Coordinates of C-alpha atoms in Angstrom, one line a residue:
X1 CA -64.2 30.1 -6.8
X2 CA -64.8 33.8 -6.9
X3 CA -66.2 34.5 -10.4
X4 CA -70.0 34.3 -10.8
X5 CA -71.3 32.4 -13.9
X6 CA -73.3 34.5 -16.3
X7 CA -76.0 31.9 -16.6
X8 CA -77.0 28.3 -15.9
X9 CA -76.5 25.8 -18.7
X10 CA -79.5 25.9 -21.1
X11 CA -82.4 23.8 -20.3
X12 CA -85.9 23.4 -21.5
X13 CA -88.1 23.0 -18.5
X14 CA -91.8 22.9 -19.2
X15 CA -93.2 21.5 -16.0
X16 CA -94.9 23.2 -13.0
X17 CA -96.0 22.1 -9.6
X18 CA -99.6 21.7 -10.3
X19 CA -100.8 20.1 -7.1
X20 CA -104.1 18.4 -6.3
X21 CA -106.3 18.0 -3.3
X22 CA -106.8 14.3 -4.3
X23 CA -104.5 11.6 -3.1
X24 CA -103.4 10.3 0.3
X25 CA -103.7 12.6 3.2
X26 CA -100.6 14.3 4.5
X27 CA -102.1 15.1 7.9
X28 CA -100.1 12.4 9.8
X29 CA -96.8 13.6 8.4
X30 CA -96.5 15.3 11.8
X31 CA -95.3 15.0 15.4
X32 CA -97.8 14.0 18.0
X33 CA -97.2 17.0 20.1
X34 CA -98.9 19.2 17.5
X35 CA -102.1 17.3 18.3
X36 CA -101.6 17.3 22.0
X37 CA -101.2 21.1 21.9
X38 CA -104.3 21.4 19.8
X39 CA -106.3 19.2 22.3
X40 CA -105.2 21.3 25.3
X41 CA -105.8 24.6 23.5
X42 CA -109.3 23.5 22.4
X43 CA -110.1 22.6 26.0
X44 CA -109.0 25.9 27.5
X45 CA -110.3 28.1 24.8
X46 CA -107.0 29.5 23.5
X47 CA -107.1 27.5 20.2
X48 CA -109.0 30.2 18.5
X49 CA -106.6 33.1 19.3
X50 CA -105.1 34.5 16.1
X51 CA -101.4 33.6 15.8
X52 CA -98.4 34.3 13.6
X53 CA -95.7 31.6 13.2
X54 CA -92.5 32.3 11.3
X55 CA -89.9 30.0 9.7
X56 CA -86.3 31.2 9.9
X57 CA -82.8 29.9 10.5
X58 CA -80.9 31.1 13.6
X59 CA -77.8 30.4 11.7
X60 CA -76.6 28.9 8.5
X61 CA -74.7 25.6 8.4
X62 CA -71.2 26.2 9.6
X63 CA -69.2 28.1 7.1
X64 CA -71.9 28.7 4.6
X65 CA -72.4 32.2 3.2
X66 CA -76.0 32.0 2.0
X67 CA -79.0 29.6 1.9
X68 CA -81.5 28.8 -0.8
X69 CA -85.3 28.6 -0.2
X70 CA -86.7 25.4 -1.8
X71 CA -89.7 23.2 -1.3
X72 CA -92.4 25.9 -1.7
X73 CA -94.1 24.1 -4.5
X74 CA -94.0 20.8 -2.6
X75 CA -95.4 22.4 0.5
X76 CA -98.3 23.9 -1.3
X77 CA -99.2 20.5 -2.8
X78 CA -99.0 18.9 0.6
X79 CA -101.1 21.6 2.2
X80 CA -104.0 20.8 -0.1
X81 CA -104.0 17.2 1.1
X82 CA -103.6 18.1 4.8
X83 CA -107.0 16.7 5.7
X84 CA -108.2 14.5 8.6
X85 CA -110.4 12.0 6.9
X86 CA -112.4 9.5 8.9
X87 CA -109.8 6.7 8.8
X88 CA -107.2 9.2 10.1
X89 CA -109.5 10.4 12.9
X90 CA -110.4 6.8 13.9
X91 CA -106.6 6.0 14.2
X92 CA -106.1 9.1 16.4
X93 CA -109.0 8.2 18.6
X94 CA -108.0 4.5 18.9
X95 CA -104.6 5.6 20.1
X96 CA -106.1 8.0 22.6
X97 CA -104.2 10.9 21.0
X98 CA -107.3 13.1 20.6
X99 CA -110.6 13.3 22.5
X100 CA -114.1 13.6 21.0
X101 CA -114.0 17.4 20.9
X102 CA -110.6 17.4 19.1
X103 CA -111.7 14.7 16.7
X104 CA -114.8 16.6 15.7
X105 CA -112.7 19.7 15.1
X106 CA -110.2 17.8 13.0
X107 CA -112.9 16.3 10.7
X108 CA -113.6 19.9 9.5
X109 CA -110.0 21.0 9.4
X110 CA -108.9 23.2 6.5
X111 CA -106.2 25.8 6.7
X112 CA -108.1 29.0 6.2
X113 CA -105.4 31.5 7.0
X114 CA -102.7 33.3 5.1
X115 CA -99.2 32.3 4.3
X116 CA -96.5 34.6 3.0
X117 CA -93.0 33.5 2.1
X118 CA -89.8 34.2 0.3
X119 CA -90.4 33.0 -3.3
X120 CA -88.8 29.7 -4.1
X121 CA -85.2 30.0 -5.3
X122 CA -84.6 33.1 -3.3
X123 CA -81.4 33.3 -1.2
X124 CA -81.8 33.7 2.5
X125 CA -79.7 34.5 5.6
X126 CA -79.9 34.1 9.4
X127 CA -83.1 35.6 10.7
X128 CA -84.8 35.9 7.3
X129 CA -88.5 35.2 7.8
X130 CA -88.7 32.8 4.9
X131 CA -92.3 31.7 5.7
X132 CA -95.0 33.6 7.7
X133 CA -98.1 31.6 8.7
X134 CA -101.1 33.6 9.9
X135 CA -104.3 32.0 11.2
X136 CA -105.8 30.7 14.5
X137 CA -103.4 29.0 16.8
X138 CA -105.2 25.7 16.2
X139 CA -105.0 25.7 12.4
X140 CA -101.4 27.1 12.2
X141 CA -99.7 25.0 14.9
X142 CA -100.7 21.8 13.0
X143 CA -98.5 22.7 10.1
X144 CA -95.2 23.0 11.9
X145 CA -93.8 19.5 11.3
X146 CA -94.9 19.4 7.7
X147 CA -93.5 22.8 6.9
X148 CA -90.1 22.0 8.5
X149 CA -89.9 18.5 7.0
X150 CA -90.2 20.0 3.5
X151 CA -88.2 23.2 3.9
X152 CA -85.4 21.8 6.0
X153 CA -84.7 19.0 3.4
X154 CA -85.3 20.9 0.2
X155 CA -83.5 24.1 1.3
X156 CA -80.5 22.0 2.4
X157 CA -80.3 20.3 -0.9
X158 CA -80.8 23.5 -2.9
X159 CA -78.2 25.3 -0.9
X160 CA -75.6 22.6 -1.6
X161 CA -76.6 22.4 -5.3
X162 CA -76.2 26.2 -5.7
X163 CA -72.6 26.0 -4.5
X164 CA -72.0 23.2 -7.0
X165 CA -73.6 25.0 -9.9
X166 CA -71.6 28.2 -9.0
X167 CA -68.4 26.1 -9.0
X168 CA -69.3 24.5 -12.3
X169 CA -69.9 27.8 -14.1
X170 CA -71.5 27.1 -17.5
X171 CA -70.8 23.4 -17.4
X172 CA -74.0 21.4 -16.8
X173 CA -74.4 19.1 -13.8
X174 CA -76.5 15.9 -13.9
X175 CA -78.3 14.9 -10.6
X176 CA -77.7 11.2 -10.0
X177 CA -78.1 10.6 -6.3
X178 CA -81.2 8.3 -6.2
X179 CA -79.3 5.2 -5.0
X180 CA -77.8 7.1 -2.1
X181 CA -80.9 8.2 -0.2
X182 CA -84.5 7.4 0.6
X183 CA -86.6 6.8 -2.5
X184 CA -89.0 9.7 -1.8
X185 CA -86.1 12.0 -0.7
X186 CA -84.5 11.2 -4.1
X187 CA -87.5 12.8 -5.9
X188 CA -87.5 15.9 -3.7
X189 CA -83.7 16.2 -4.0
X190 CA -83.9 16.1 -7.8
X191 CA -86.5 18.8 -7.8
X192 CA -84.5 21.0 -5.3
X193 CA -81.3 20.5 -7.3
X194 CA -83.1 21.7 -10.5
X195 CA -84.3 24.8 -8.8
X196 CA -80.6 25.6 -7.9
X197 CA -79.4 25.1 -11.5
X198 CA -78.8 21.4 -12.1
X199 CA -79.4 20.6 -15.8
X200 CA -81.1 17.2 -15.5
X201 CA -81.7 14.2 -13.3
X202 CA -81.5 10.5 -13.6
X203 CA -84.6 10.0 -11.4
X204 CA -87.6 9.2 -13.6
X205 CA -90.1 9.8 -10.9
X206 CA -88.9 13.3 -10.5
X207 CA -89.0 13.6 -14.3
X208 CA -92.6 12.6 -14.3
X209 CA -93.8 14.5 -11.3
X210 CA -92.1 17.8 -12.2
X211 CA -91.3 17.4 -15.9
X212 CA -87.6 17.7 -15.3
X213 CA -85.1 16.8 -18.1
X214 CA -83.9 13.2 -17.5
X215 CA -80.9 11.2 -18.7
X216 CA -78.9 8.0 -18.2
X217 CA -77.1 5.4 -20.2
X218 CA -75.3 2.5 -18.5
X219 CA -73.3 1.3 -15.5
X220 CA -70.3 -1.0 -15.2
X221 CA -72.6 -4.0 -14.9
X222 CA -73.6 -3.6 -18.6
X223 CA -70.0 -3.8 -19.7
X224 CA -69.3 -6.8 -17.4
X225 CA -72.4 -8.6 -18.8
X226 CA -70.8 -8.9 -22.2
X227 CA -67.8 -11.0 -23.3
X228 CA -65.8 -7.9 -24.2
X229 CA -65.9 -4.2 -23.8
X230 CA -66.2 -3.9 -27.6
X231 CA -69.4 -6.0 -27.6
X232 CA -70.9 -3.9 -24.8
X233 CA -70.2 -0.6 -26.6
X234 CA -71.6 -2.0 -29.8
X235 CA -74.8 -3.2 -28.1
X236 CA -75.3 0.2 -26.5
X237 CA -74.6 2.2 -29.7
X238 CA -77.0 -0.2 -31.6
X239 CA -79.7 0.5 -29.1
X240 CA -79.2 4.2 -28.3
X241 CA -77.3 5.6 -31.3
X242 CA -73.9 7.2 -31.6
X243 CA -74.9 10.2 -29.5
X244 CA -74.9 8.0 -26.4
X245 CA -72.5 8.2 -23.5
X246 CA -70.1 5.3 -23.1
X247 CA -68.6 4.4 -19.7
X248 CA -64.8 4.0 -20.3
X249 CA -63.3 3.2 -16.9
X250 CA -64.4 -0.4 -16.3
X251 CA -60.9 -1.6 -17.3
X252 CA -58.3 0.6 -18.9
X253 CA -59.5 4.1 -19.8
X254 CA -57.3 4.8 -22.8
X255 CA -58.0 1.4 -24.4
X256 CA -61.7 1.9 -23.8
X257 CA -61.6 5.3 -25.5
X258 CA -60.0 3.9 -28.6
X259 CA -62.6 1.0 -28.6
X260 CA -65.4 3.5 -28.1
X261 CA -64.4 5.6 -31.1
X262 CA -63.8 2.4 -33.2
X263 CA -67.3 1.3 -32.5
X264 CA -69.2 4.5 -32.6
X265 CA -67.0 6.6 -35.0
X266 CA -65.8 10.1 -34.4
X267 CA -69.4 11.3 -33.9
X268 CA -69.6 9.5 -30.5
X269 CA -71.7 11.7 -28.2
X270 CA -69.8 11.4 -24.9
X271 CA -67.7 9.3 -22.6
X272 CA -68.0 9.0 -18.9
X273 CA -65.2 8.6 -16.4
X274 CA -66.3 7.5 -12.9
X275 CA -63.1 6.8 -11.0
X276 CA -59.4 7.6 -10.7
X277 CA -57.7 10.9 -10.8
X278 CA -60.4 12.7 -12.8
X279 CA -58.3 15.8 -13.7
X280 CA -55.4 13.7 -15.1
X281 CA -57.7 11.3 -16.9
X282 CA -59.8 14.1 -18.4
X283 CA -56.7 15.6 -20.0
X284 CA -55.6 12.1 -21.2
X285 CA -59.0 11.3 -22.6
X286 CA -59.4 14.6 -24.4
X287 CA -56.0 14.2 -26.1
X288 CA -56.9 10.6 -27.1
X289 CA -60.3 11.7 -28.5
X290 CA -58.8 14.5 -30.4
X291 CA -56.1 12.3 -31.9
X292 CA -58.8 9.9 -33.0
X293 CA -60.8 12.7 -34.7
X294 CA -63.6 12.7 -32.1
X295 CA -63.1 16.4 -31.4
X296 CA -66.8 17.0 -30.5
X297 CA -67.1 14.0 -28.2
X298 CA -67.9 15.4 -24.7
X299 CA -66.4 14.2 -21.4
X300 CA -68.6 13.6 -18.4
X301 CA -67.0 12.9 -15.0
X302 CA -68.7 11.5 -11.9
X303 CA -67.7 9.6 -8.8
X304 CA -68.1 11.3 -5.3
X305 CA -68.0 14.8 -6.7
X306 CA -68.9 17.8 -4.5
X307 CA -68.5 21.5 -4.9
X308 CA -64.8 21.3 -4.0
X309 CA -64.0 18.6 -6.4
X310 CA -65.9 20.4 -9.2
X311 CA -64.0 23.6 -8.5
X312 CA -60.8 21.5 -8.6
X313 CA -61.7 20.4 -12.1
X314 CA -62.2 23.9 -13.5
X315 CA -59.0 23.7 -15.6
X316 CA -59.7 20.2 -16.8
X317 CA -61.3 19.6 -20.2
X318 CA -64.6 18.4 -18.7
X319 CA -67.9 19.2 -20.4
X320 CA -70.4 17.9 -17.8
X321 CA -70.5 16.6 -14.2
X322 CA -72.5 13.9 -12.5
X323 CA -73.2 14.4 -8.8
X324 CA -74.9 11.9 -6.5
X325 CA -74.1 11.3 -2.9
X326 CA -72.8 14.8 -2.0
X327 CA -76.0 16.4 -3.4
X328 CA -78.5 14.2 -1.6
X329 CA -76.8 14.7 1.8
X330 CA -76.6 18.5 1.4
X331 CA -72.8 18.2 0.9
X332 CA -72.4 17.6 4.6
X333 CA -75.3 19.6 5.9
X334 CA -78.5 17.5 5.4
X335 CA -80.7 20.0 7.2
X336 CA -81.1 23.7 6.8
X337 CA -81.7 24.0 10.6
X338 CA -84.9 26.0 10.1
X339 CA -87.3 26.5 12.9
X340 CA -91.1 27.3 13.1
X341 CA -91.8 29.7 16.0
X342 CA -94.8 31.6 17.4
X343 CA -93.9 35.4 17.1
X344 CA -97.3 37.0 17.7
X345 CA -100.8 36.2 19.0
X346 CA -104.0 38.0 19.9
X347 CA -104.7 38.7 23.6
X348 CA -108.1 37.1 23.3
X349 CA -110.1 34.8 21.1
X350 CA -112.3 37.5 19.6
X351 CA -111.5 38.4 15.9
X352 CA -110.8 42.0 16.8
X353 CA -108.6 41.3 19.8
X354 CA -105.3 43.2 19.4
X355 CA -102.1 41.3 18.5
X356 CA -99.0 41.3 20.6
X357 CA -95.5 40.0 19.9
X358 CA -94.2 37.1 21.8
X359 CA -90.6 35.7 22.1
X360 CA -88.7 32.9 23.7
X361 CA -86.0 33.8 26.1
X362 CA -84.5 30.3 26.3
X363 CA -80.7 30.3 26.7
X364 CA -79.2 29.9 23.3
X365 CA -82.5 29.9 21.6
X366 CA -84.1 33.3 21.9
X367 CA -86.5 34.7 19.2
X368 CA -87.3 38.1 17.9
X369 CA -90.9 38.9 18.6
X370 CA -93.5 40.3 16.2
X371 CA -94.7 39.6 12.7
X372 CA -91.9 40.4 10.2
X373 CA -91.6 42.0 6.7
X374 CA -88.3 41.7 4.9
X375 CA -86.4 43.6 2.2
X376 CA -83.1 43.1 0.6
X377 CA -81.1 46.4 0.3
X378 CA -79.1 46.8 -2.9
X379 CA -76.5 49.4 -3.8
X380 CA -75.7 49.6 -7.5
X381 CA -77.3 46.2 -8.1
X382 CA -75.4 44.4 -5.3
X383 CA -77.1 43.3 -2.2
X384 CA -75.7 44.8 1.0
X385 CA -78.1 43.8 3.8
X386 CA -81.2 41.8 4.8
X387 CA -83.5 44.3 6.5
X388 CA -86.2 42.8 8.6
X389 CA -89.0 45.1 9.8
X390 CA -91.8 44.6 12.4
X391 CA -94.2 47.0 10.8
X392 CA -96.1 46.5 7.5
X393 CA -95.5 50.0 6.3
X394 CA -91.7 49.8 6.7
X395 CA -89.8 51.1 3.6
X396 CA -86.2 50.5 2.9
X397 CA -84.2 52.8 0.6
X398 CA -83.0 50.6 -2.3
X399 CA -84.8 47.7 -0.8
X400 CA -86.4 44.8 -2.7
X401 CA -89.5 43.3 -0.9
X402 CA -89.0 39.6 -0.3
X403 CA -92.3 38.2 1.0
X404 CA -94.9 37.2 -1.5
X405 CA -98.4 35.7 -0.9
X406 CA -98.6 32.0 -1.1
X407 CA -102.0 31.3 0.5
X408 CA -104.8 33.8 1.0
X409 CA -107.8 33.0 3.2
X410 CA -107.0 29.3 2.7
X411 CA -106.7 29.5 -1.1
X412 CA -103.4 28.7 -2.7
X413 CA -102.3 31.7 -4.8
X414 CA -98.5 31.2 -5.0
X415 CA -98.1 28.3 -7.4
X416 CA -95.7 28.8 -10.3
X417 CA -93.8 26.8 -12.8
X418 CA -90.6 25.3 -11.5
X419 CA -88.7 27.2 -14.2
X420 CA -89.7 30.4 -12.5
X421 CA -88.0 29.3 -9.3
X422 CA -84.9 28.2 -11.2
X423 CA -84.6 31.6 -13.0
X424 CA -85.3 33.5 -9.7
X425 CA -82.4 31.7 -8.0
X426 CA -80.0 32.7 -10.8
X427 CA -81.0 36.4 -10.3
X428 CA -81.0 36.2 -6.5
X429 CA -77.5 34.6 -6.4
X430 CA -76.2 37.0 -9.0
X431 CA -77.0 40.1 -6.9
X432 CA -75.0 38.8 -3.9
X433 CA -71.5 40.2 -3.3
X434 CA -68.8 38.1 -5.2
X435 CA -67.6 36.7 -1.8
X436 CA -70.8 34.7 -1.6
X437 CA -69.4 32.2 -4.2
X438 CA -66.2 31.5 -2.3
X439 CA -66.1 27.9 -1.1
X440 CA -63.9 28.6 1.9
X441 CA -65.7 28.8 5.2
X442 CA -67.0 32.3 6.1
X443 CA -69.8 34.2 7.7
X444 CA -73.1 34.9 6.0
X445 CA -72.3 37.3 3.1
X446 CA -75.1 39.7 4.2
X447 CA -75.8 41.1 7.7
X448 CA -79.4 40.9 9.0
X449 CA -80.6 44.1 10.5
X450 CA -83.9 44.7 12.4
X451 CA -86.1 47.8 12.2
X452 CA -88.3 48.0 15.2
X453 CA -91.9 49.1 14.6
X454 CA -91.5 52.5 16.3
X455 CA -88.7 53.3 13.9
X456 CA -90.3 51.8 10.8
X457 CA -88.9 53.3 7.6
X458 CA -85.9 55.0 9.3
X459 CA -82.6 53.3 8.4
X460 CA -80.7 55.1 11.2
X461 CA -82.7 53.2 13.9
X462 CA -81.6 49.6 13.5
X463 CA -80.8 46.7 15.7
X464 CA -77.8 45.1 14.0
X465 CA -77.2 41.4 14.0
X466 CA -73.8 40.7 12.6
X467 CA -73.6 37.1 13.5
X468 CA -75.6 34.0 12.5
X469 CA -78.9 34.4 14.5
X470 CA -81.7 36.9 15.0
X471 CA -80.1 38.1 18.2
X472 CA -76.5 37.9 17.2
X473 CA -76.0 34.6 19.1
X474 CA -73.0 32.6 17.8
X475 CA -73.3 29.5 19.9
X476 CA -74.1 26.1 18.3
X477 CA -77.3 24.5 19.5
X478 CA -79.1 21.5 18.2
X479 CA -82.8 21.0 17.9
X480 CA -85.7 23.1 16.6
X481 CA -88.3 23.2 19.4

């Protein structure tokens, strides 16, 4: 689908990610190797060297043209609870994972550094430094697994959701994937989908945690519980009113539509079709509803929908979509393939020790050294390139700075209402070239270019990366370490 929608369906989000430093610790949502590195670095004195870690994607999932940053609000909440309380320390000591020196250090752990990042809802591309973590090696290395757990999941979901909302245009999409994933992943998925434009969710925990709009009516079990479809519809209308949505594909769809209108009257709110040839059935149902005088009754379709199925229904008289499984598995790409890499460190432990860039040279997994700053270059309001600089004073003609402060000297400064991330995504996606919204496989819609520090601010001196990866690498490697 090539045409960009003008706006998401209207919604009334009032919630925000408020966060709290109370609640269970998140410190053990990590890999053991974070703590073994910490233990060794404390022992040899390198733990207190200043360090810069960055989160980026070497490539986008195969065929994708852009990614969507999501999970920022959840990460900031989790960071506040990243504390090694006594029970946690005792567990680590009992397992022999940490020694006394490391245990004592962990008891006082607080992240006291700085974190910059692409604001939530922003689009990203291969090499985009979507998160920059600055602190001592000890305090920053511990965050790797937590950061990647949140961002890899939520960004994958939001990236898939964005393709779906682009395909749906002005028609709302309801998130209904809770029964197809882990119970906590379901809450995170609902949140990420809302950032990318979904209108509401069926998940009540997500509704409560993030004040998302929620909705839901009945399943086939409710119809089968009753002695007839008419009795089931009558019971639902009696309980929920005529504006409810009646499920009409338990038996025969056309007969169910007639029964629904007989029971609820022409003011029936909506009918839902969950199986069969949805395009054909939508036309049949619309004709039947109109013939019965229910011209304002809406049609909701569900049942294994993804962005391709939604695009295939663009000509059908559908008013709303329900998406479950495809959403919560990232529409075939359940991870964003983000990595967390050390890109700079001080040459000594002293606070004034100079910083130097570092990079991996591993075959297939090289990195681009040095702390990064990023800008999106626009021409006549349309994005044309992602420009990544290795100098803080880098300027880009027509460039929009992308990194914003999230944590400053350990204090969270980047919280915002989820509505702000949702609105930002609409703006960010709208400035991409029209080819970004094509569902066919293609390369990232923007090239990533690098301005080296000695050439900061001069567009003519660029290292171009035209392929998915910070060094132009196009091979497919697994893993993130």
